[in-house]
Coordinates of C-alpha atoms in Angstrom, one line a residue:
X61 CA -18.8 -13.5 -9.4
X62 CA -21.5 -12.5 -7.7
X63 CA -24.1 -14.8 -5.3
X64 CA -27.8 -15.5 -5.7
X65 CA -27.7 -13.3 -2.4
X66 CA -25.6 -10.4 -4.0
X67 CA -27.6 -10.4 -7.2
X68 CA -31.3 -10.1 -5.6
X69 CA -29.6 -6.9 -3.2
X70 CA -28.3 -5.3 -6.4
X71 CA -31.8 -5.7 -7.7
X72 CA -33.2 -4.6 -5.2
X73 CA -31.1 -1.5 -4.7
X74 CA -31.3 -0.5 -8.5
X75 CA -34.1 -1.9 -10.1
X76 CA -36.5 -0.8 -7.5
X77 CA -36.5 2.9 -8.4
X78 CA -37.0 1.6 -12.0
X79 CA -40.0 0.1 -10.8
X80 CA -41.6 2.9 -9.2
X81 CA -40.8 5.3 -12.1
X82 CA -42.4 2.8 -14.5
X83 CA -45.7 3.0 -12.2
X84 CA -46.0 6.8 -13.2
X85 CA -49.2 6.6 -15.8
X86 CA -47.8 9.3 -17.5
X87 CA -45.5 9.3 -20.4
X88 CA -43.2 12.3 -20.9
X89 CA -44.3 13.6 -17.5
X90 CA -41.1 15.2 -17.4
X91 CA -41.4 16.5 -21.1
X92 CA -37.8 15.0 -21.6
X93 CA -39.3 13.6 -25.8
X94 CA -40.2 15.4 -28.0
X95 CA -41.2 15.0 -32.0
X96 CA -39.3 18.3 -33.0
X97 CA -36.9 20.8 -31.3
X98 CA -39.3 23.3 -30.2
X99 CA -37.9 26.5 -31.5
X100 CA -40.5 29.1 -30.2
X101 CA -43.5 29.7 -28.1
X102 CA -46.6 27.6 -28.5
X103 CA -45.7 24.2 -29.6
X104 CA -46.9 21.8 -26.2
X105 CA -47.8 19.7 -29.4
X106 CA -44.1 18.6 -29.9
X107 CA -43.8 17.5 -26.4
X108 CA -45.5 14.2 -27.4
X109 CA -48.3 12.7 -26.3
X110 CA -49.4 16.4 -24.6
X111 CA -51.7 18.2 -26.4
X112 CA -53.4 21.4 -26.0
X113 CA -57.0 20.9 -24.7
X114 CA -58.4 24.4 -25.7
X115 CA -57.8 27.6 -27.8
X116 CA -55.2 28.9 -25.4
X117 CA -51.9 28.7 -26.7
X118 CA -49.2 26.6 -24.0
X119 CA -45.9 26.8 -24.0
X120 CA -42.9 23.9 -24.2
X121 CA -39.4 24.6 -23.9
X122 CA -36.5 22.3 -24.5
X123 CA -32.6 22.6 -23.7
X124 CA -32.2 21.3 -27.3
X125 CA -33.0 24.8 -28.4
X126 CA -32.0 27.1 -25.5
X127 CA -34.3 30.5 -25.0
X128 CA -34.6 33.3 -22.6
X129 CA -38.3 32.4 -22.1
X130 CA -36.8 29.4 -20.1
X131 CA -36.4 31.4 -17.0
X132 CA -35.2 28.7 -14.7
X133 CA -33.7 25.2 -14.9
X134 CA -35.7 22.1 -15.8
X135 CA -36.1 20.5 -12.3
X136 CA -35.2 17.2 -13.8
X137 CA -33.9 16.6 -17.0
X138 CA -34.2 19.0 -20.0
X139 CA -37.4 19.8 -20.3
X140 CA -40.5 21.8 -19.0
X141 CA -43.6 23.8 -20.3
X142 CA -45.0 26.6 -19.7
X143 CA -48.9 28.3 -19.2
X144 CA -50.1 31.9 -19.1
X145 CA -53.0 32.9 -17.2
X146 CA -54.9 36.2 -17.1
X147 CA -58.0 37.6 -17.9
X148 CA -60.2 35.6 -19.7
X149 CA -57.1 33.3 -20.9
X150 CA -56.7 30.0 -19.4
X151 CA -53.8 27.5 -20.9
X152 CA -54.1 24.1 -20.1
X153 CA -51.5 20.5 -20.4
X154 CA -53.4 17.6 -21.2
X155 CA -52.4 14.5 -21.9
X156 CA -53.8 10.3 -22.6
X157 CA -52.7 7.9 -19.3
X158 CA -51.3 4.3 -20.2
X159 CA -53.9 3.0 -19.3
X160 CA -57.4 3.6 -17.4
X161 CA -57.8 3.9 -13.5
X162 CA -59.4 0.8 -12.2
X163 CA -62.7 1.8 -9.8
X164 CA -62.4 3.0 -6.2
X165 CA -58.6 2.3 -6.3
X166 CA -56.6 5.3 -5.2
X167 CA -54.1 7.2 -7.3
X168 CA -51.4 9.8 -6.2
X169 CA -50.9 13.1 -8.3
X170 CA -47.7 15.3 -8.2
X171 CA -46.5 17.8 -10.6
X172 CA -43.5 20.6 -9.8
X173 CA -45.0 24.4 -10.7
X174 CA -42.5 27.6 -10.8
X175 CA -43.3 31.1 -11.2
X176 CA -41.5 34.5 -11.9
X177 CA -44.4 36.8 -9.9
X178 CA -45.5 34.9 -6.7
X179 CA -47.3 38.1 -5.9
X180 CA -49.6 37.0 -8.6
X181 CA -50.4 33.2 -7.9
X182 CA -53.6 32.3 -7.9
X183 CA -53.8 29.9 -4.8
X184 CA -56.8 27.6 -4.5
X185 CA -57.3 26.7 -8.2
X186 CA -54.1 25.2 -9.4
X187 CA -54.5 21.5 -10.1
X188 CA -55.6 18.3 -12.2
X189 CA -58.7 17.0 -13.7
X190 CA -59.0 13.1 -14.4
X191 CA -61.9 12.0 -17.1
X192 CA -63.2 9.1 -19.2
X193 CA -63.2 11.3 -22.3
X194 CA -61.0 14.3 -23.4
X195 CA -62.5 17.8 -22.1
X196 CA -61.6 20.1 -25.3
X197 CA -63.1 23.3 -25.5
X198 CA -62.6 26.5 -28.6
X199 CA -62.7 29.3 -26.1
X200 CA -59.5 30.2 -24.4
X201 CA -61.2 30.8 -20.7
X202 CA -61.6 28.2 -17.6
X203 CA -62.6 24.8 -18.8
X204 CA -66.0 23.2 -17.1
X205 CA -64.6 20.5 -15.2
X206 CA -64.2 19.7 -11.2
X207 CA -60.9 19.2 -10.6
X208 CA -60.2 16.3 -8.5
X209 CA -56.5 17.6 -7.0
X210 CA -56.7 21.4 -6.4
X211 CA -53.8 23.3 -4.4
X212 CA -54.6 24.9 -1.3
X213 CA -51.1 25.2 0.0
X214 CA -49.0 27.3 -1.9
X215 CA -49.6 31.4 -1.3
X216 CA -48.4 34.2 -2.9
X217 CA -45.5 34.3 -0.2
X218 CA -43.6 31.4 -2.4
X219 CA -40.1 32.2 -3.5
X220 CA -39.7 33.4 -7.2
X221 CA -38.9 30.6 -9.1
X222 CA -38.2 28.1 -7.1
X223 CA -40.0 24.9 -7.9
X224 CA -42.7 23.7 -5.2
X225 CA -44.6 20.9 -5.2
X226 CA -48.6 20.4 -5.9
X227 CA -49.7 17.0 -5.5
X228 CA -52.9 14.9 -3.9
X229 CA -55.1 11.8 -4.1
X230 CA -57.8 10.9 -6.2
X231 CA -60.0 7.8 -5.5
X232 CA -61.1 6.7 -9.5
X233 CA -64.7 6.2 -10.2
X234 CA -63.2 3.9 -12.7
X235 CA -62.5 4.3 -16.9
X236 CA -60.4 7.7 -16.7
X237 CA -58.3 7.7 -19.6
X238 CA -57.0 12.0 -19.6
X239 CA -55.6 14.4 -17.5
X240 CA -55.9 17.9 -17.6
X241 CA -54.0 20.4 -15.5
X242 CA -54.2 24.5 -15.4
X243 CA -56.7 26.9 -13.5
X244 CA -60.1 25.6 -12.6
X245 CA -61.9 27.7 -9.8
X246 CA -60.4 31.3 -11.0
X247 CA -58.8 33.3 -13.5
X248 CA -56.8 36.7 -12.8
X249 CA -58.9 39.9 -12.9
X250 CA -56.4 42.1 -14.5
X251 CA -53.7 41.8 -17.7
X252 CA -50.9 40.8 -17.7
X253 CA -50.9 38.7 -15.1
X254 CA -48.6 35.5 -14.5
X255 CA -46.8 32.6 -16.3
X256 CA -46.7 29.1 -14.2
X257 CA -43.6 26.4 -15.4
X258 CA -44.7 23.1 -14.8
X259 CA -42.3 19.6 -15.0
X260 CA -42.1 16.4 -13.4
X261 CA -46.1 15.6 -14.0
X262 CA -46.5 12.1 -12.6
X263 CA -49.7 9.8 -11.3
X264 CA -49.1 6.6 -9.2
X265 CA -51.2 3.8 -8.1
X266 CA -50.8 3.8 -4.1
X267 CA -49.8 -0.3 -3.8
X268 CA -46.8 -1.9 -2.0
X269 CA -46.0 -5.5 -2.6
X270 CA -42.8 -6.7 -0.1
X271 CA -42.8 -9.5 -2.7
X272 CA -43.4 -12.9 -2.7
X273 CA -41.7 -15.4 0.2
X274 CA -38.1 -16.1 -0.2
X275 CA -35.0 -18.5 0.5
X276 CA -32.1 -16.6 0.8
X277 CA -28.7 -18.2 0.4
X278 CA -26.5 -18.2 4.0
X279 CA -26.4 -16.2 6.7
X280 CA -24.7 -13.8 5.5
X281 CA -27.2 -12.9 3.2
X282 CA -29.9 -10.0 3.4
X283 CA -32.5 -8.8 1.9
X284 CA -33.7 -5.0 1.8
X285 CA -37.8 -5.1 1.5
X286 CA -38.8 -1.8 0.2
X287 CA -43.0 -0.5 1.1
X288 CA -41.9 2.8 0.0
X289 CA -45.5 3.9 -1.3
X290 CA -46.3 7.4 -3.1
X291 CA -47.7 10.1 -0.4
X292 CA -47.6 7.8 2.2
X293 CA -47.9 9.5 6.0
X294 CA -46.1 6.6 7.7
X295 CA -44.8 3.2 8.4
X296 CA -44.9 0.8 10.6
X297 CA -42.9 -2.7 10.4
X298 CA -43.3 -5.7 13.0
X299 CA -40.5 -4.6 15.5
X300 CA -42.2 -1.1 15.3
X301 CA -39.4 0.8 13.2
X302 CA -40.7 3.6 11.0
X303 CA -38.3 3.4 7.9
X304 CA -39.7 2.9 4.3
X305 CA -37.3 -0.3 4.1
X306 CA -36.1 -2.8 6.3
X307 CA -33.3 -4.8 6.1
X308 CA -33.6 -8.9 6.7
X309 CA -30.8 -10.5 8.1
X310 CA -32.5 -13.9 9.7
X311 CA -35.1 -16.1 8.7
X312 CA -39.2 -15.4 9.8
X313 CA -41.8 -13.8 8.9
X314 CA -41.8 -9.9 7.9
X315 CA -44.7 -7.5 7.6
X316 CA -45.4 -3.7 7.2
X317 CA -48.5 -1.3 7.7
X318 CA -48.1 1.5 5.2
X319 CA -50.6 4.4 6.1
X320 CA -51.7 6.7 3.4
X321 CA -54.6 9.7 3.5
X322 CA -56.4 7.6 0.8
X323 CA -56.4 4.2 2.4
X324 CA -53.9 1.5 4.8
X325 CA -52.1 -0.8 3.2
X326 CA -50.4 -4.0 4.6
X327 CA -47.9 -6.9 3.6
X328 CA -46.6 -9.5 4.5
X329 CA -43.5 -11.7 3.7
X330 CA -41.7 -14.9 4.9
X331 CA -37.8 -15.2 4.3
X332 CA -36.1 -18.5 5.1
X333 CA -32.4 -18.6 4.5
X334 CA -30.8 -22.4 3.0
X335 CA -27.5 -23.2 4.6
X336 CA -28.1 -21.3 7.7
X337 CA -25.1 -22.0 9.4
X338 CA -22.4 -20.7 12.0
X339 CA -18.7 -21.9 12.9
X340 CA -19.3 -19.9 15.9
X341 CA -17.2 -16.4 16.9
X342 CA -13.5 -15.8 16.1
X343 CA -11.9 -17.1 19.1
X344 CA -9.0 -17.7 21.6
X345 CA -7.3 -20.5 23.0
X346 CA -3.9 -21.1 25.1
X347 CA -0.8 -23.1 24.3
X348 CA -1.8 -26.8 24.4
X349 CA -5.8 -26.5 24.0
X350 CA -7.6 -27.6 20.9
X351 CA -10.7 -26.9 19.4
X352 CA -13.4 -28.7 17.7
X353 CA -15.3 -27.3 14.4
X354 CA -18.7 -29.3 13.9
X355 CA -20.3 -29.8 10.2
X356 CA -24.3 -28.1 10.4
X357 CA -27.2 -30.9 10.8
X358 CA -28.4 -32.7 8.2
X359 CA -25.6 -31.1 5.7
X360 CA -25.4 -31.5 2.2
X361 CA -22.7 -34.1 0.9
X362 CA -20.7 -31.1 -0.9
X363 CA -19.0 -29.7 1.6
X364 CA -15.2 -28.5 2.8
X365 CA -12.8 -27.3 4.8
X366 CA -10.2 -24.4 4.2
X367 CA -8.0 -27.3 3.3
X368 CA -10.3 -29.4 1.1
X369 CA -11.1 -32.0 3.5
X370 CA -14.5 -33.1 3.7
X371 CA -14.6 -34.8 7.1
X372 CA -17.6 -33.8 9.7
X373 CA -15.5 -32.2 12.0
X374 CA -12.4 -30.3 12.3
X375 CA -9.4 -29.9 14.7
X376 CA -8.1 -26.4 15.1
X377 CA -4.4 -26.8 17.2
X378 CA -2.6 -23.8 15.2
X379 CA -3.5 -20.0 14.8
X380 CA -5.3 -19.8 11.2
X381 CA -8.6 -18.7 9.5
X382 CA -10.7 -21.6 9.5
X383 CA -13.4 -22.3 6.3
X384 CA -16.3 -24.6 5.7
X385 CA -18.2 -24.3 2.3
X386 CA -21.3 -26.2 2.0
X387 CA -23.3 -26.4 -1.4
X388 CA -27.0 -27.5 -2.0
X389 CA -28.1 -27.4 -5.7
X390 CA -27.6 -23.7 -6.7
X391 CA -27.1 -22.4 -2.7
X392 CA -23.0 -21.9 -1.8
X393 CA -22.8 -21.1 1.6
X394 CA -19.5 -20.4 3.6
X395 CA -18.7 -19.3 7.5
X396 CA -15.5 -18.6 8.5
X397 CA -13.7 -18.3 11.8
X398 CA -10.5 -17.0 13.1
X399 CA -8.5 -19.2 15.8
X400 CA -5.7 -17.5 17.4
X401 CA -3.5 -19.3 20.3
X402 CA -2.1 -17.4 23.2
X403 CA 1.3 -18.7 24.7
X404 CA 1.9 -18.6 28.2
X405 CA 3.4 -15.7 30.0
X406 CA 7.3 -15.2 30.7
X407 CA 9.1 -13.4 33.8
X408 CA 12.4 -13.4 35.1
X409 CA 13.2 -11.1 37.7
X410 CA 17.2 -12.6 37.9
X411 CA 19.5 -13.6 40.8
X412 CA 19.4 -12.8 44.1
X413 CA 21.6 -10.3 45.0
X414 CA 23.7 -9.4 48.1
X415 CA 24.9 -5.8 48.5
X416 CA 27.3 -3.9 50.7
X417 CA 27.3 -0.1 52.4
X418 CA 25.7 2.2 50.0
X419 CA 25.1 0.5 47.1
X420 CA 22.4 0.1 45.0
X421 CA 20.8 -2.6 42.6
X422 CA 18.4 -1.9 39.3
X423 CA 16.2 -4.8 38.8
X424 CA 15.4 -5.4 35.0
X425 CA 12.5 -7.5 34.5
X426 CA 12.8 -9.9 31.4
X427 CA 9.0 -10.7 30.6
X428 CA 7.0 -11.1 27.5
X429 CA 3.3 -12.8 26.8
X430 CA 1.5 -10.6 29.6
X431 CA 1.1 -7.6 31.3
X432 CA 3.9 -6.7 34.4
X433 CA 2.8 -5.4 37.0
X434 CA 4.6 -5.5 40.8
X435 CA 3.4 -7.1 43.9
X436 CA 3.9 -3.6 45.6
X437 CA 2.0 -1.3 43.2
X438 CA 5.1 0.4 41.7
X439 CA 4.1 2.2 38.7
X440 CA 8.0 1.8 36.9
X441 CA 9.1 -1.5 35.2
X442 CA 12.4 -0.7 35.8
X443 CA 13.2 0.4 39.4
X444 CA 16.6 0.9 41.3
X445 CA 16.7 -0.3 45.1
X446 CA 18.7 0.0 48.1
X447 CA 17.2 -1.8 51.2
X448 CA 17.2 -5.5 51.7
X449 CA 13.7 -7.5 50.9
X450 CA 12.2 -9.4 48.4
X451 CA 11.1 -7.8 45.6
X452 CA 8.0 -10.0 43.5
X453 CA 5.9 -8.9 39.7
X454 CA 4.3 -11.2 37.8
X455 CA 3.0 -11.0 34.2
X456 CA -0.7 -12.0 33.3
X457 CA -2.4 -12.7 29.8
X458 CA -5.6 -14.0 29.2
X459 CA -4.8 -17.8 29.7
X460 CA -2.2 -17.6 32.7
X461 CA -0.4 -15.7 35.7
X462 CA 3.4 -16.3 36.2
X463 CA 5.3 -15.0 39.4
X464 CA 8.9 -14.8 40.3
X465 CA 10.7 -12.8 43.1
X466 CA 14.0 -11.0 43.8
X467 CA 16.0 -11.0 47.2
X468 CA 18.2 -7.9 47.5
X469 CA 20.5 -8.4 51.1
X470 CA 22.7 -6.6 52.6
X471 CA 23.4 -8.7 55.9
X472 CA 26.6 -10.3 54.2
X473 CA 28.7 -7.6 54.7
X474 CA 27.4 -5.3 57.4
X475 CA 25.4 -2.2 57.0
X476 CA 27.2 1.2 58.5
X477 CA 26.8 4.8 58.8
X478 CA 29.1 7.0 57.8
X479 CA 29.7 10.6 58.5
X480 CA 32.3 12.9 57.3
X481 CA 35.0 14.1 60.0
X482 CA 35.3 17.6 58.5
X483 CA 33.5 19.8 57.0
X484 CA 33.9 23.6 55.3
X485 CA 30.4 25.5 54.9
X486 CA 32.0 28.8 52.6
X487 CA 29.4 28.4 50.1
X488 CA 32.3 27.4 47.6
X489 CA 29.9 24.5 47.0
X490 CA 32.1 21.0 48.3
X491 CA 31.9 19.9 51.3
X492 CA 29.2 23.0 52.9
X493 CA 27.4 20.7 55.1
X494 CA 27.8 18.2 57.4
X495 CA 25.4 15.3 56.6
X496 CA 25.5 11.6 57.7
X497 CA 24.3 8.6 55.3
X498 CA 24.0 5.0 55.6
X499 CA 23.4 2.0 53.5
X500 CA 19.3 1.2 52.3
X501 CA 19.0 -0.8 55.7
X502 CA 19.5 2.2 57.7
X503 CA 17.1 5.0 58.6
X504 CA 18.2 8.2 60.4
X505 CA 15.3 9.3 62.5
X506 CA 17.3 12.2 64.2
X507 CA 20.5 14.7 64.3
X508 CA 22.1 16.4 67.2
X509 CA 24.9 19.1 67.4
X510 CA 27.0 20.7 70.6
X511 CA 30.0 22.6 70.9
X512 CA 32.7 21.6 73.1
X513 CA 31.0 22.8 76.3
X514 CA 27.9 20.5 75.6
X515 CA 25.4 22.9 74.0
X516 CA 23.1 22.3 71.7
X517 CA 23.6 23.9 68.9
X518 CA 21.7 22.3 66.4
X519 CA 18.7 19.7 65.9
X520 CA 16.5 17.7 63.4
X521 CA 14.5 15.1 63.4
X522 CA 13.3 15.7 59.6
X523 CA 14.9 14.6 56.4
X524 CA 17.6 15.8 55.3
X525 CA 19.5 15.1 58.1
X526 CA 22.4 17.9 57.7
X527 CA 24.1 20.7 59.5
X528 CA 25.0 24.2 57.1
X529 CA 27.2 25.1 60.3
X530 CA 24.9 28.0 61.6
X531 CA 23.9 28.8 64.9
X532 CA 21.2 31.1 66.4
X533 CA 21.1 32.8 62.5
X534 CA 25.2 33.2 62.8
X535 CA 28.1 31.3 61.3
X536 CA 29.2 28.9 64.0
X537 CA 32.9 29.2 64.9
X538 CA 35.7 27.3 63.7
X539 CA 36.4 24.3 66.1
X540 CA 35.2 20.4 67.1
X541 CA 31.9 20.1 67.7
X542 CA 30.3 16.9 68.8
X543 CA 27.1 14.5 67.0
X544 CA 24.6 12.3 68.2
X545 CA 22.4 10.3 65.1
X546 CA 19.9 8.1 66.3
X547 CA 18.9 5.7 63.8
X548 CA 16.6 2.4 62.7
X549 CA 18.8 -0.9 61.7
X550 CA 16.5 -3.2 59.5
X551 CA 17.6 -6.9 60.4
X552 CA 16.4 -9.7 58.9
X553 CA 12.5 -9.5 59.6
X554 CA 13.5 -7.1 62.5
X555 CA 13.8 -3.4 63.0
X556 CA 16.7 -2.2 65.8
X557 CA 16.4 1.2 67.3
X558 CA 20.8 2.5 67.4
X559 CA 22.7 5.6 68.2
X560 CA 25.7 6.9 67.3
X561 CA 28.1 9.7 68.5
X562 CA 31.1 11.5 67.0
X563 CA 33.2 14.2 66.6
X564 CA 33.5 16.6 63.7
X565 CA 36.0 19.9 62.6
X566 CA 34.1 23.1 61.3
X567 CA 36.9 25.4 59.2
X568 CA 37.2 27.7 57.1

């Protein structure tokens, strides 16, 4: 069921246009009636109330009866007519208004004119003619009258037809009851000259009326005020938009300068809104808060909560869409808001862990409720170590931060280097270099080799520390050579700077 509020924007939205097309003065200005079918050229007469004003013979064409003389579309509807003009020949439309123009108000004209031979338009003397009485005449040429609306800016250079618009103001003297349209200044100077379609004739009073001041029904509600006025050059609300309509969404006062080349118009128009409450934005809270929903002001009796409670405030201590509907004589009015409740963040890291020689340990956080990040910046949730330390993440949401740390040691059992005693470098892919490793604690900071009479054969103080068992670009001879490592112990909080030496076998 729809709400005062929905109703008066669906009226607004479709009954408006109705409005404005009910201010033309014209009836049939689209020749859309008609008494009979017309069946052949020279019956304006059918296209009732127009009537043919002279001794010319105009035209009017209906789909009902298609023809070939109906060279283009209606540009509305079903209807058109047509006049011929050449020498000596003048074909006029005329027709009674609804009623008479009231003195010194102003009036927009606008008609739609088409024409097969735009080479051949007679620019400058196209228009309308508004009187008191009927101008009739026997004669077929111009008819004595000074137009009031005469087109000046259509040329010859107009497409072939292709409807363009003719339209302009007239300022009534008061009491004119007719309109005439055709050729008033000029008629063509040689035969056989054009035919001009004419539809969508209309003639509207230049007002705008925002309406009269208004309650709308919650806050919700809004309200589209239309100044869309006929011909009018622009518009200028309050807050300086430019828009024909403005949409209301809050209560004060609302006004609009409409500028036309006939006169300025203004209005003005205060909206109140009944009801005119808020629950506030949909919100968060954490595990353990509550939150307190307030009844308006000076509310009404009749009104509830989502659950049909009816006491002046509310406790919200569960996630849930939260109601209150408040009713004052015809005015309904509900707000809503949406509570949702953030528990805290988890984290658990596990045990601490001692580790021996080489191995390694992959710590899988178990966390939920937050985001994870490290304490050390590491990009990977999931990360394998090998060194001794203490490893701490935490996991943050919106209400709170929890922490929790890791120790991986390997001081229980000793840390050691080990290196290989022999090695084989054939390129049959085991065993082809020599190459010392330690557990995570230890960091090799150099190599040395030398052959049994104490030369130096090879040396490295860059990762990877290994020997492919060349020397000088040669292969190195089969036989013991002798190692020196030099290396950093990690103890406790403490670094130790070590050395080893050894011996290894190079074969083949």
């Amino acid at each position: 069921m729809r709400s005062r509020a929905d109703w008066m924007v669906w009226w607004l939205v479709f009954c408006l246009p109705c409005i404005t097309m009910a201010q033309n003065l014209l009836q049939n200005g689209s020749f859309e009636e008609y008494r009979t079918c017309p069946r052949q050229d020279n019956l304006l007469g059918e296209a009732v109330p127009w009537y043919n004003p002279n001794g010319a013979t105009p035209d009017f064409y209906h789909q009902c009866f298609p023809t070939v003389q109906m060279e283009l579309p209606p540009r509305s509807g079903q209807g058109l007519a047509r006049l011929f003009l050449d020498v000596s020949w003048a074909e006029y439309l005329a027709t009674p208004l609804k009623k008479p123009l009231v003195a010194d108000d102003c009036y927009f004209f606008e008609m739609y004119v088409a024409t097969p031979t735009p080479n051949k338009y007679l620019s400058g003397t196209i228009g309308a003619f508004l009187s008191e009485k009927p101008i009739t005449s026997p004669e077929k040429g111009l008819l004595p009258a000074d137009a009031q609306v005469i087109d000046n800016a259509l040329t010859t250079s107009i497409p072939m037809l292709r409807w363009e618009r003719v339209s302009g103001y007239v300022k009534a003297k008061g009491g004119e009851q007719y309109l005439t349209i055709g050729s008033f200044k000029k008629l063509p100077v040689f035969l056989g000259y054009f035919y001009l379609f004419i539809d969508d004739v209309s003639l509207l009073p230049i007002k705008m009326d925002l309406g009269n001041d208004t309650t709308l029904c919650g806050r919700n509600s809004t309200l589209l005020l239309d100044a869309t006025t006929p011909g009018a050059t622009e518009y200028r609300w309050h807050d300086g938009s430019t828009a024909p309509t403005f949409r209301v969404t809050k209560p004060g006062h609302y006004s609009v300068t409409v500028t036309t080349p006939c006169k300025v118009l203004r209005d003005t128009i205060r909206v109140d809104y009944a009801l005119d409450f808020d629950l506030g934005r949909d919100t968060m809270l954490c595990a353990g808060q509550t939150l307190t929903l307030k009844t308006p002001p000076d509310v009404p009796p009749t009104f509830r909560w989502q659950d049909g409670s009816s006491t002046p405030t509310y406790t919200v201590r569960e996630d849930g869409l939260y109601t209150l509907r408040v009713e004052q004589a015809r005015c309904v009015a509900t707000d809503s808001i949406q509570v949702r409740f953030v528990p805290p963040p988890r984290l658990n890291l596990g045990p601490d862990q001692n580790l021996c020689g080489a191995e390694v340990f992959t710590i899988r956080p178990d966390f939920a409720e937050g985001k994870f990040s490290w304490q050390d910046q590491s990009e990977a949730v999931i990360r394998t170590v090998g060194q001794s330390g203490f490893f701490q993440a935490s996991v943050s949401n919106d209400c709170a931060t929890v922490r929790d740390t890791v120790r991986i040691s390997y001081e229980d059992c000793g840390c050691v280097l080990y290196t290989p005693d022999i090695f084989t470098p054939n390129a049959d892919g085991q065993n082809d270099v020599f190459q010392p490793f330690g557990c995570g604690d230890i960091t090799i900071t150099s190599l040395s080799i030398f052959n049994r009479w104490g030369e130096l054969v090879f040396q490295t103080a860059e990762p990877p520390f290994a020997w492919n068992g060349m020397y000088q670009g040669k292969t190195a001879p089969v036989g013991v050579y002798g190692w020196q490592i030099r290396y950093q112990l990690r103890q406790g909080t403490g670094v130790l700077a070590e050395q080893k030496r050894g011996a290894l076998s190079l074969t083949r």
